[in-house]
Amino acid sequence: MELHILEHRLRVASIAKESIQLFTYGLIKLAFLSSKTRCKFFSLTETPEDYTIIVDEEGFLELPSSEHLSVADATWLALNVVSGGGGFSGSQPIGVTKIAKSVIAPLADQNISVFMLSTYQTDFILVRERDLPFVMHTLAAEFTILRVVNGETVAADDLGITNGFVKPKLVQRPVIHPLSSPSNMFCVTSLDPDTLPTVATLLMDVMFYSNGVKESVVGNEDSGHIRFFSFSLIEGYISLVMDVQTQQRFPNNLLFTSASGELWKMVRIGGQPLGFDECGIVAQISEPLAAADIPAYYISTFKFDHALVPEENINGVVNALQVSQAEKH
Amino acid sequence: MSGSKPDILWAPHHVDRFVVCDSELSLYHIDSAVSSELKAGSLRLSEETTATLLSINSDTPYMKCVAWYPKYDPECLLAVGQANGRVVLTSLGQDHNSKCKDLIGKEFVPKHARQCNTLAWNPLDSNWLAAGLDKHRADFSVLIWDISSKYAPETAVATEKVRLSSGDAEAGLVVTKPLYELGQNDACLSLCWLPRDQKLLLAGMHRNLAIFDLRNTSQKIFVNTKAVQGVTVDPYFHDRVASFYEGQVAIWDLRKFEKPVLTLTEQPKPLTKVAWCPTRTGLLATLTRDSNIIRLYDMQHTPTPIGDETEPTIIERSVQPCENYIASFAWHPTSQNRMVVVTPNRTMSDFTVFERISLAWSPVTSLMWACGRHLYECTEEGKASSLEKDIATKMRLRALSRYGLDTEQVWRNHLLAGNEDPQLKSLWYTLHFMKQYTEDMDQKLSGNKGPLVYAGIKSIVKSSLGTTENLRHSRSGSDRQADIIQYLSEERSLALQLCGWIKKGTDLDVEPFLNSLEQEGDWERAAAVALFNLDIRRAIQILNKGASSGKGDLNLNVVAMALSGYTDEKNSLWREMCSTLRLQLNNPYLCAMFAFLTSESGSYDGVLYENNVAVRDRVAFACKFLNDAQLNRFIEKLTNEMKDAGNLEGILLTGLTKDGVDLMESYVDRTGDVQTASYCMLQGSPSEVLKDERVQYWIENYRNLLDAWRFWHKRAEFDIHRSKLDPSSKPLAQVFVSCNFCGKSISYSCSAIPHQGRGFSQYGVSGSPTKSKVTSCPGCRKPLPRCALCLINMGTPVSSCPGGSKSDEKVDLSKDKKLAQFNNWFTWCHNCRHGGHAGHMLSWFRDHTECPVSACSCKCMQLDTTGNLIPAETVQA
């Protein structure tokens, strides 16, 4: 297995929902006119609380500085696990489940905070740049670590840090934070970048004018529906996460879907905003899923974390996590 | 493609059809345009060709890539890769009864939809179609479909969940299970099958090039690179692959897959297509975005594999088939160097890349040129003489006639050169006299002037400047010679010798020289020399003799008559007439004679600057009649003239000095005759001139020239000649006999060093104290191998021939000492490695064909071609 350390230096920011109009100019440029910017990594996720932006330093320059923009005070690097040469076992669990044991748990053991972003194409594990030596040391045993420099992968230098590591202890990691499961069903999809202009207005509507739509189509939040939409444009690849209702607004055959048409349900983690310093949250969720061989997507936002699991597994997942939660007490 | 830029493809088997694809597929048929008028509906592609639209297929929207079925198919079966990753088989034919009918409309659907970037049919198994897709987190990006596979009704589970996919109703045509899945969690941007094996697939993945081996799918060879677009194998050299990234093309050698063997010069705009020419080796065409030219890189002469140090030779050209930007191009599969291009607005153009003409000129003046697959030999008509005049032809003939190799009678070399060039004649005579004089000096052992000889008359005259000078008023020969002053000194007489006027040391007699000139029939010159030696009677006598001889000119009598009327009266009519009429004489010597007689003492410009008189005669004249200051000035002036003109006669003045090299340089610049330059410079024993890099350059060039003519023996002769005259050029020993045990050389130079106080005379051969023979290695003291016949260690002298009586031996020894020395040599068969004393071996193989070692059946002697030769001695006997 290879672990690629990508060259994007990322910022994680949050825009308050009511202030979104201050930022639409920059966001539209980043999402639809990528050739006009030098941005290579852009992700926008709308939750009921806020808009979370993950963007590289080049793209960050497109956003106006404002009191309505809260920025996490760290530079983040994206890690990407590539299966490399081998790995041909037919139906592997996908997404975070696959890397739960090899990446997420060891990092949690070393108290390294991670920020997850799953897309249609792959999973990105974001770590703070200052934690990189510890990350590399922790994962060196399991992975061939490569760094991307100017688009080419080269062997990463061992930064030679050996002290300050604790021996991993085989502790149970009970789920600490409260969980909730909204009722809407989601799909994770993509589209041909060439066809992006044809749906740009629709996407803008979905991204920035959700407030109006919510009342008429989705109904209110009491029924368990939540507002969740994620758009990312990373190295030329588009990934979209939206609920089925939103998806139906797109023309037929435009969005890429799986042949089996799978749908996903969400587990939301956190009652209070989670912050950026607590470690092991992803591990708490992903380890039980990996144990049960359930595929999952995991999207962290500025305030809460979101896991997507196949709709048919949602009850099992919720039960398992609640059991884990109960163990805490 | 998708609507914006059209692509173009030639049909692999219908040489007159091609497809243009953008949002739909259009099949065209190419016709040759017989008349200048266009048929209705056809498009002009070039002056000779037009295209007619045959059919349009717009069944497959969102096309991303197209690949033509490689097997012969009348219906033009195509695979189309779509934006959602589906691969559809479609056709452009009209005949619905074709055998491929059941394939048309078949769809191959990946588990997760994403763009299909590339398609590649397997060239060996045309049922295999590889598709390269974009990245998906849990799916494979390289799918190999078997187009003959039947619909697998495994989708019972799937259909239950089909909510997003629609229109799969035509079940039976949809295949969802690929034959192979490769490249999980990766993106595939380009693909090509390797012709080496049916199951090798080269793929340009997200950040690396990977070779998948379908015989063992768990392994792949890969190399990290950015150049992953458009991988394509050279059809003529299956280990060579091209790929590109933005504006740069990388060429890979699959045997050295770690890094590109070379990268082509980067283009400012990103590349869109790179393709090897299918009809010519090593020709790569590239196209960049927004460009109206196609760049061609010719790698035909690039060595493979390309070494790390050598700069590969790539010839870069560009062609501009039309004014507009080019959207895509396609090489014709069979017609040589032919190509069609299509522009964004779908105008097309058909053209042939004109082949570069290469020209080769052989060292023996024949000329060839090649264009495409044709080779032409050129012969020049008629003018054979111009070829003969060429210095290369001359040098070849001279090399064959052993020009320059006569070291005994040096002057003869000008005869070997063909006796046609007066400059060469003068040169070789000069060298001859110089050599002769040095030899004389050596014999007399009074060599204080010796080194001066090869330094030329200029230095000799300079050295006489301060030395004793004998002035003498001479009235010899004729009493009428009143006031002519002659100068004499040791140096001057040396100069006269070098000019050839007089022989041997102090003897001032020119008679032998006159006689030799008379013999050659050179009457005018002989008369002039006689006159310049103030012997007017002899001159008249010579002229008379010349007039009466068979070939002589009768006018010589008239000249003799005029000469006899000489008077030293300053204001006589004779003088007046002669000084004006002499200019009408054709012969320069006759002209010079009268100039001498009519001139004032001490001013002889009429003789000295008569350019048609040989330099040696003018110099000799100057040495006789000019005082030191005049002589120096004259020699200086003449030397510079000669140097500027590159006239070889001037070597007499400059000798083989740096001045001489300067002169030779202008001669070589003028003629290119490195042969004469090499031989001439080698004659000079002072090695300073040989160290001059120009001289070394001529010598090396001459050697190369001989090599180019394949005159191996001549070159060897030259090298031997050179090493005789220039010992520093002797090559070092190149063959050694080394010890089996320590590997050190056991040759003489090594064994001559005394070892631990014991001289080798101890091991030496009795009777020959000069030869120190050893029977053990001087390095490690281990014994040398034994002779297979006498069983004595090598190094001991050979005993008498086995079986030979004592009397024979005595005869042998007295007969040929050289052969006896050779008898002691080591010799062995290069095949079986057995051997021994050369003498023993020779006598053994006189009667045997097999190796003398028992149980060895090697027929050593028959392996050696020289072994079959019979010595000349035996033939005579």
mmCIF file of N, CA and C in Angstrom, chain A residues 2 4 6 80-81 83-88 92 94-95 98 118-123 146 148 150-153 192 194 235 237 247 256-263 296-297 311, chain B residues 2 62 64 83-84 109-115 134-138 140 158 161-166 181-187 189 206-207 217-218 220 222 224-226 245:
data_model
loop_
_atom_site.group_PDB
_atom_site.id
_atom_site.type_symbol
_atom_site.label_atom_id
_atom_site.label_comp_id
_atom_site.label_asym_id
_atom_site.label_seq_id
_atom_site.Cartn_x
_atom_site.Cartn_y
_atom_site.Cartn_z
ATOM 1 N N GLU A 2 0.405 2.247 -0.724
ATOM 2 C CA GLU A 2 1.145 3.506 -0.761
ATOM 3 C C GLU A 2 0.337 4.596 -0.097
ATOM 4 N N HIS A 4 0.150 8.577 -0.255
ATOM 5 C CA HIS A 4 0.642 9.762 -0.963
ATOM 6 C C HIS A 4 0.356 10.998 -0.123
ATOM 7 N N LEU A 6 -0.127 14.654 -0.551
ATOM 8 C CA LEU A 6 -0.363 15.544 -1.685
ATOM 9 C C LEU A 6 0.255 16.908 -1.420
ATOM 10 N N ASN A 80 -3.560 10.459 0.938
ATOM 11 C CA ASN A 80 -4.407 9.661 0.071
ATOM 12 C C ASN A 80 -3.801 8.261 0.014
ATOM 13 N N VAL A 81 -4.631 7.264 0.324
ATOM 14 C CA VAL A 81 -4.133 5.894 0.290
ATOM 15 C C VAL A 81 -4.377 5.328 -1.104
ATOM 16 N N SER A 83 -3.888 1.893 -3.530
ATOM 17 C CA SER A 83 -3.678 0.467 -3.323
ATOM 18 C C SER A 83 -2.391 -0.022 -3.959
ATOM 19 N N GLY A 84 -1.794 0.792 -4.829
ATOM 20 C CA GLY A 84 -0.522 0.395 -5.419
ATOM 21 C C GLY A 84 -0.675 -0.827 -6.286
ATOM 22 N N GLY A 85 0.264 -1.745 -6.160
ATOM 23 C CA GLY A 85 0.292 -2.873 -7.084
ATOM 24 C C GLY A 85 -0.786 -3.898 -6.840
ATOM 25 N N GLY A 86 -0.919 -4.332 -5.627
ATOM 26 C CA GLY A 86 -1.749 -5.521 -5.395
ATOM 27 C C GLY A 86 -3.202 -5.188 -5.122
ATOM 28 N N GLY A 87 -3.885 -6.075 -4.463
ATOM 29 C CA GLY A 87 -5.243 -5.817 -4.034
ATOM 30 C C GLY A 87 -6.274 -6.126 -5.077
ATOM 31 N N PHE A 88 -6.566 -7.376 -5.273
ATOM 32 C CA PHE A 88 -7.550 -7.732 -6.275
ATOM 33 C C PHE A 88 -8.683 -8.569 -5.705
ATOM 34 N N GLN A 92 -14.131 -5.472 -1.976
ATOM 35 C CA GLN A 92 -13.515 -4.927 -0.774
ATOM 36 C C GLN A 92 -14.454 -3.928 -0.150
ATOM 37 N N ILE A 94 -15.373 -0.436 1.054
ATOM 38 C CA ILE A 94 -14.826 0.764 0.422
ATOM 39 C C ILE A 94 -14.754 1.902 1.423
ATOM 40 N N GLY A 95 -14.026 2.918 1.036
ATOM 41 C CA GLY A 95 -14.005 4.164 1.775
ATOM 42 C C GLY A 95 -13.266 4.047 3.085
ATOM 43 N N LYS A 98 -11.980 0.844 4.711
ATOM 44 C CA LYS A 98 -10.756 0.207 4.242
ATOM 45 C C LYS A 98 -9.537 0.722 4.997
ATOM 46 N N SER A 118 -14.431 12.376 2.218
ATOM 47 C CA SER A 118 -14.628 11.322 1.227
ATOM 48 C C SER A 118 -15.250 11.941 -0.013
ATOM 49 N N THR A 119 -14.815 11.474 -1.179
ATOM 50 C CA THR A 119 -15.420 11.934 -2.434
ATOM 51 C C THR A 119 -15.802 10.711 -3.256
ATOM 52 N N TYR A 120 -16.416 10.962 -4.396
ATOM 53 C CA TYR A 120 -16.783 9.878 -5.310
ATOM 54 C C TYR A 120 -15.542 9.084 -5.708
ATOM 55 N N GLN A 121 -14.424 9.801 -5.841
ATOM 56 C CA GLN A 121 -13.229 9.160 -6.383
ATOM 57 C C GLN A 121 -12.357 8.509 -5.313
ATOM 58 N N THR A 122 -12.252 9.172 -4.155
ATOM 59 C CA THR A 122 -11.316 8.647 -3.159
ATOM 60 C C THR A 122 -11.599 9.264 -1.803
ATOM 61 N N ASP A 123 -10.765 8.896 -0.826
ATOM 62 C CA ASP A 123 -10.873 9.472 0.516
ATOM 63 C C ASP A 123 -9.630 10.273 0.820
ATOM 64 N N LEU A 146 4.932 8.299 -0.072
ATOM 65 C CA LEU A 146 5.427 9.070 -1.213
ATOM 66 C C LEU A 146 4.888 10.479 -1.109
ATOM 67 N N VAL A 148 4.005 14.044 -3.217
ATOM 68 C CA VAL A 148 3.794 14.579 -4.554
ATOM 69 C C VAL A 148 4.489 15.932 -4.625
ATOM 70 N N ASN A 150 5.431 18.838 -7.479
ATOM 71 C CA ASN A 150 5.203 19.297 -8.860
ATOM 72 C C ASN A 150 4.479 18.253 -9.704
ATOM 73 N N GLY A 151 3.535 17.572 -9.078
ATOM 74 C CA GLY A 151 2.756 16.600 -9.836
ATOM 75 C C GLY A 151 3.416 15.249 -9.971
ATOM 76 N N GLU A 152 4.642 15.108 -9.494
ATOM 77 C CA GLU A 152 5.298 13.810 -9.610
ATOM 78 C C GLU A 152 5.500 13.222 -8.227
ATOM 79 N N THR A 153 5.312 11.921 -8.130
ATOM 80 C CA THR A 153 5.466 11.294 -6.828
ATOM 81 C C THR A 153 6.913 10.926 -6.611
ATOM 82 N N ASP A 192 -19.240 14.601 -15.591
ATOM 83 C CA ASP A 192 -18.198 14.935 -16.556
ATOM 84 C C ASP A 192 -17.915 16.437 -16.470
ATOM 85 N N ASP A 194 -16.870 18.394 -18.483
ATOM 86 C CA ASP A 194 -17.308 19.087 -19.694
ATOM 87 C C ASP A 194 -18.774 19.496 -19.623
ATOM 88 N N GLU A 235 -8.346 18.344 -8.191
ATOM 89 C CA GLU A 235 -7.471 17.914 -9.295
ATOM 90 C C GLU A 235 -8.287 17.559 -10.538
ATOM 91 N N TYR A 237 -11.349 16.529 -10.732
ATOM 92 C CA TYR A 237 -12.452 15.584 -10.527
ATOM 93 C C TYR A 237 -13.540 16.233 -9.685
ATOM 94 N N GLN A 247 -31.131 15.307 -6.081
ATOM 95 C CA GLN A 247 -30.627 14.604 -7.246
ATOM 96 C C GLN A 247 -31.670 14.557 -8.356
ATOM 97 N N PHE A 256 -23.018 10.723 -12.794
ATOM 98 C CA PHE A 256 -22.472 9.363 -12.786
ATOM 99 C C PHE A 256 -23.034 8.629 -11.585
ATOM 100 N N THR A 257 -23.529 7.453 -11.855
ATOM 101 C CA THR A 257 -24.057 6.669 -10.741
ATOM 102 C C THR A 257 -23.539 5.254 -10.882
ATOM 103 N N SER A 258 -23.661 4.522 -9.807
ATOM 104 C CA SER A 258 -23.229 3.132 -9.883
ATOM 105 C C SER A 258 -24.304 2.321 -10.595
ATOM 106 N N ALA A 259 -23.884 1.218 -11.146
ATOM 107 C CA ALA A 259 -24.825 0.370 -11.877
ATOM 108 C C ALA A 259 -25.928 -0.126 -10.956
ATOM 109 N N SER A 260 -25.563 -0.328 -9.688
ATOM 110 C CA SER A 260 -26.567 -0.868 -8.774
ATOM 111 C C SER A 260 -27.419 0.237 -8.162
ATOM 112 N N GLY A 261 -27.056 1.499 -8.370
ATOM 113 C CA GLY A 261 -27.857 2.612 -7.874
ATOM 114 C C GLY A 261 -27.959 2.675 -6.366
ATOM 115 N N GLU A 262 -26.851 2.412 -5.709
ATOM 116 C CA GLU A 262 -26.896 2.342 -4.240
ATOM 117 C C GLU A 262 -27.215 3.713 -3.630
ATOM 118 N N LEU A 263 -27.862 3.667 -2.465
ATOM 119 C CA LEU A 263 -28.182 4.890 -1.728
ATOM 120 C C LEU A 263 -27.651 4.779 -0.308
ATOM 121 N N ALA A 296 -18.397 2.817 3.940
ATOM 122 C CA ALA A 296 -18.874 4.111 4.436
ATOM 123 C C ALA A 296 -18.134 5.264 3.783
ATOM 124 N N TYR A 297 -18.810 6.398 3.715
ATOM 125 C CA TYR A 297 -18.164 7.680 3.396
ATOM 126 C C TYR A 297 -18.107 8.463 4.701
ATOM 127 N N GLU A 311 -27.958 2.316 2.912
ATOM 128 C CA GLU A 311 -29.262 2.454 3.574
ATOM 129 C C GLU A 311 -29.696 1.177 4.266
ATOM 130 N N SER B 2 -16.214 15.193 -27.420
ATOM 131 C CA SER B 2 -17.547 15.653 -27.001
ATOM 132 C C SER B 2 -17.964 16.978 -27.614
ATOM 133 N N TYR B 62 -22.390 11.603 -26.050
ATOM 134 C CA TYR B 62 -21.342 11.733 -25.034
ATOM 135 C C TYR B 62 -20.113 10.884 -25.362
ATOM 136 N N LYS B 64 -16.424 9.902 -25.854
ATOM 137 C CA LYS B 64 -15.147 10.377 -25.314
ATOM 138 C C LYS B 64 -13.966 9.804 -26.098
ATOM 139 N N ALA B 83 -18.983 9.227 -21.891
ATOM 140 C CA ALA B 83 -18.667 10.042 -20.726
ATOM 141 C C ALA B 83 -19.025 9.345 -19.423
ATOM 142 N N ASN B 84 -19.990 8.422 -19.470
ATOM 143 C CA ASN B 84 -20.369 7.749 -18.237
ATOM 144 C C ASN B 84 -19.655 6.409 -18.070
ATOM 145 N N VAL B 109 -20.706 -2.073 -19.327
ATOM 146 C CA VAL B 109 -21.031 -1.055 -18.334
ATOM 147 C C VAL B 109 -20.190 -1.275 -17.072
ATOM 148 N N PRO B 110 -19.468 -0.268 -16.619
ATOM 149 C CA PRO B 110 -18.703 -0.421 -15.372
ATOM 150 C C PRO B 110 -19.619 -0.307 -14.164
ATOM 151 N N LYS B 111 -19.147 -0.797 -13.038
ATOM 152 C CA LYS B 111 -19.968 -0.763 -11.813
ATOM 153 C C LYS B 111 -20.304 0.655 -11.419
ATOM 154 N N HIS B 112 -19.292 1.531 -11.476
ATOM 155 C CA HIS B 112 -19.539 2.914 -11.112
ATOM 156 C C HIS B 112 -19.245 3.804 -12.319
ATOM 157 N N ALA B 113 -20.203 4.684 -12.565
ATOM 158 C CA ALA B 113 -20.064 5.498 -13.774
ATOM 159 C C ALA B 113 -18.984 6.544 -13.595
ATOM 160 N N ARG B 114 -18.146 6.690 -14.569
ATOM 161 C CA ARG B 114 -17.208 7.818 -14.714
ATOM 162 C C ARG B 114 -16.688 7.771 -16.126
ATOM 163 N N GLN B 115 -16.046 8.862 -16.491
ATOM 164 C CA GLN B 115 -15.650 9.033 -17.872
ATOM 165 C C GLN B 115 -14.729 7.919 -18.378
ATOM 166 N N ASP B 134 -11.866 6.924 -15.532
ATOM 167 C CA ASP B 134 -11.436 7.821 -14.468
ATOM 168 C C ASP B 134 -11.496 7.107 -13.136
ATOM 169 N N LYS B 135 -11.061 7.861 -12.136
ATOM 170 C CA LYS B 135 -10.921 7.286 -10.799
ATOM 171 C C LYS B 135 -12.274 7.106 -10.115
ATOM 172 N N HIS B 136 -12.395 5.996 -9.410
ATOM 173 C CA HIS B 136 -13.478 5.868 -8.450
ATOM 174 C C HIS B 136 -12.914 5.226 -7.205
ATOM 175 N N ARG B 137 -13.412 5.675 -6.062
ATOM 176 C CA ARG B 137 -12.796 5.269 -4.800
ATOM 177 C C ARG B 137 -12.793 3.765 -4.594
ATOM 178 N N ALA B 138 -13.724 3.073 -5.171
ATOM 179 C CA ALA B 138 -13.801 1.654 -4.850
ATOM 180 C C ALA B 138 -13.831 0.794 -6.099
ATOM 181 N N PHE B 140 -12.357 -0.245 -10.208
ATOM 182 C CA PHE B 140 -11.140 -0.380 -11.000
ATOM 183 C C PHE B 140 -11.203 0.567 -12.186
ATOM 184 N N ALA B 158 -29.066 -6.874 -8.900
ATOM 185 C CA ALA B 158 -28.850 -5.493 -9.303
ATOM 186 C C ALA B 158 -30.141 -4.831 -9.764
ATOM 187 N N LYS B 161 -32.157 -3.087 -7.528
ATOM 188 C CA LYS B 161 -31.702 -1.800 -7.020
ATOM 189 C C LYS B 161 -31.580 -0.736 -8.107
ATOM 190 N N VAL B 162 -31.906 -1.162 -9.333
ATOM 191 C CA VAL B 162 -31.727 -0.180 -10.411
ATOM 192 C C VAL B 162 -32.759 0.922 -10.255
ATOM 193 N N ARG B 163 -32.239 2.023 -9.798
ATOM 194 C CA ARG B 163 -33.118 3.160 -9.695
ATOM 195 C C ARG B 163 -32.576 4.313 -10.528
ATOM 196 N N LEU B 164 -31.285 4.347 -10.540
ATOM 197 C CA LEU B 164 -30.685 5.487 -11.231
ATOM 198 C C LEU B 164 -30.425 5.179 -12.690
ATOM 199 N N SER B 165 -30.065 3.930 -12.963
ATOM 200 C CA SER B 165 -29.791 3.614 -14.361
ATOM 201 C C SER B 165 -31.090 3.292 -15.063
ATOM 202 N N SER B 166 -31.220 3.841 -16.217
ATOM 203 C CA SER B 166 -32.460 3.618 -16.938
ATOM 204 C C SER B 166 -32.126 3.123 -18.336
ATOM 205 N N GLU B 181 -10.139 -6.872 -14.198
ATOM 206 C CA GLU B 181 -10.267 -5.539 -13.605
ATOM 207 C C GLU B 181 -8.917 -5.164 -13.017
ATOM 208 N N LEU B 182 -8.420 -4.009 -13.351
ATOM 209 C CA LEU B 182 -7.075 -3.615 -12.925
ATOM 210 C C LEU B 182 -7.099 -2.169 -12.455
ATOM 211 N N GLY B 183 -6.146 -1.832 -11.621
ATOM 212 C CA GLY B 183 -5.952 -0.434 -11.230
ATOM 213 C C GLY B 183 -7.033 0.078 -10.311
ATOM 214 N N GLN B 184 -7.138 -0.549 -9.138
ATOM 215 C CA GLN B 184 -8.164 -0.102 -8.206
ATOM 216 C C GLN B 184 -7.825 1.271 -7.655
ATOM 217 N N ASN B 185 -8.866 2.058 -7.448
ATOM 218 C CA ASN B 185 -8.711 3.365 -6.804
ATOM 219 C C ASN B 185 -7.675 4.206 -7.541
ATOM 220 N N ASP B 186 -7.715 4.183 -8.833
ATOM 221 C CA ASP B 186 -6.738 4.919 -9.635
ATOM 222 C C ASP B 186 -7.463 5.410 -10.886
ATOM 223 N N ALA B 187 -6.829 6.265 -11.634
ATOM 224 C CA ALA B 187 -7.430 6.716 -12.893
ATOM 225 C C ALA B 187 -6.550 6.243 -14.036
ATOM 226 N N LEU B 189 -5.574 7.062 -17.905
ATOM 227 C CA LEU B 189 -5.701 8.124 -18.895
ATOM 228 C C LEU B 189 -5.388 7.656 -20.311
ATOM 229 N N HIS B 206 -2.831 7.508 -13.025
ATOM 230 C CA HIS B 206 -2.933 8.884 -12.544
ATOM 231 C C HIS B 206 -1.567 9.558 -12.439
ATOM 232 N N ARG B 207 -0.618 8.914 -11.797
ATOM 233 C CA ARG B 207 0.702 9.535 -11.695
ATOM 234 C C ARG B 207 1.810 8.568 -12.067
ATOM 235 N N THR B 217 -2.102 -11.047 -12.378
ATOM 236 C CA THR B 217 -2.673 -9.713 -12.217
ATOM 237 C C THR B 217 -2.319 -9.089 -10.877
ATOM 238 N N SER B 218 -1.752 -9.843 -9.970
ATOM 239 C CA SER B 218 -1.440 -9.241 -8.672
ATOM 240 C C SER B 218 -0.161 -8.400 -8.765
ATOM 241 N N LYS B 220 2.414 -5.693 -11.019
ATOM 242 C CA LYS B 220 2.575 -4.785 -12.161
ATOM 243 C C LYS B 220 3.939 -4.127 -12.046
ATOM 244 N N PHE B 222 5.742 -0.610 -12.561
ATOM 245 C CA PHE B 222 5.320 0.765 -12.790
ATOM 246 C C PHE B 222 6.442 1.735 -12.517
ATOM 247 N N ASN B 224 6.908 6.002 -11.643
ATOM 248 C CA ASN B 224 6.218 7.251 -11.337
ATOM 249 C C ASN B 224 6.640 8.327 -12.328
ATOM 250 N N THR B 225 5.660 8.947 -12.946
ATOM 251 C CA THR B 225 5.970 10.006 -13.910
ATOM 252 C C THR B 225 4.733 10.846 -14.124
ATOM 253 N N LYS B 226 4.944 12.043 -14.641
ATOM 254 C CA LYS B 226 3.800 12.869 -15.017
ATOM 255 C C LYS B 226 3.359 12.553 -16.441
ATOM 256 N N TYR B 245 3.051 14.671 -21.518
ATOM 257 C CA TYR B 245 2.435 15.418 -20.418
ATOM 258 C C TYR B 245 2.547 16.878 -20.779
#
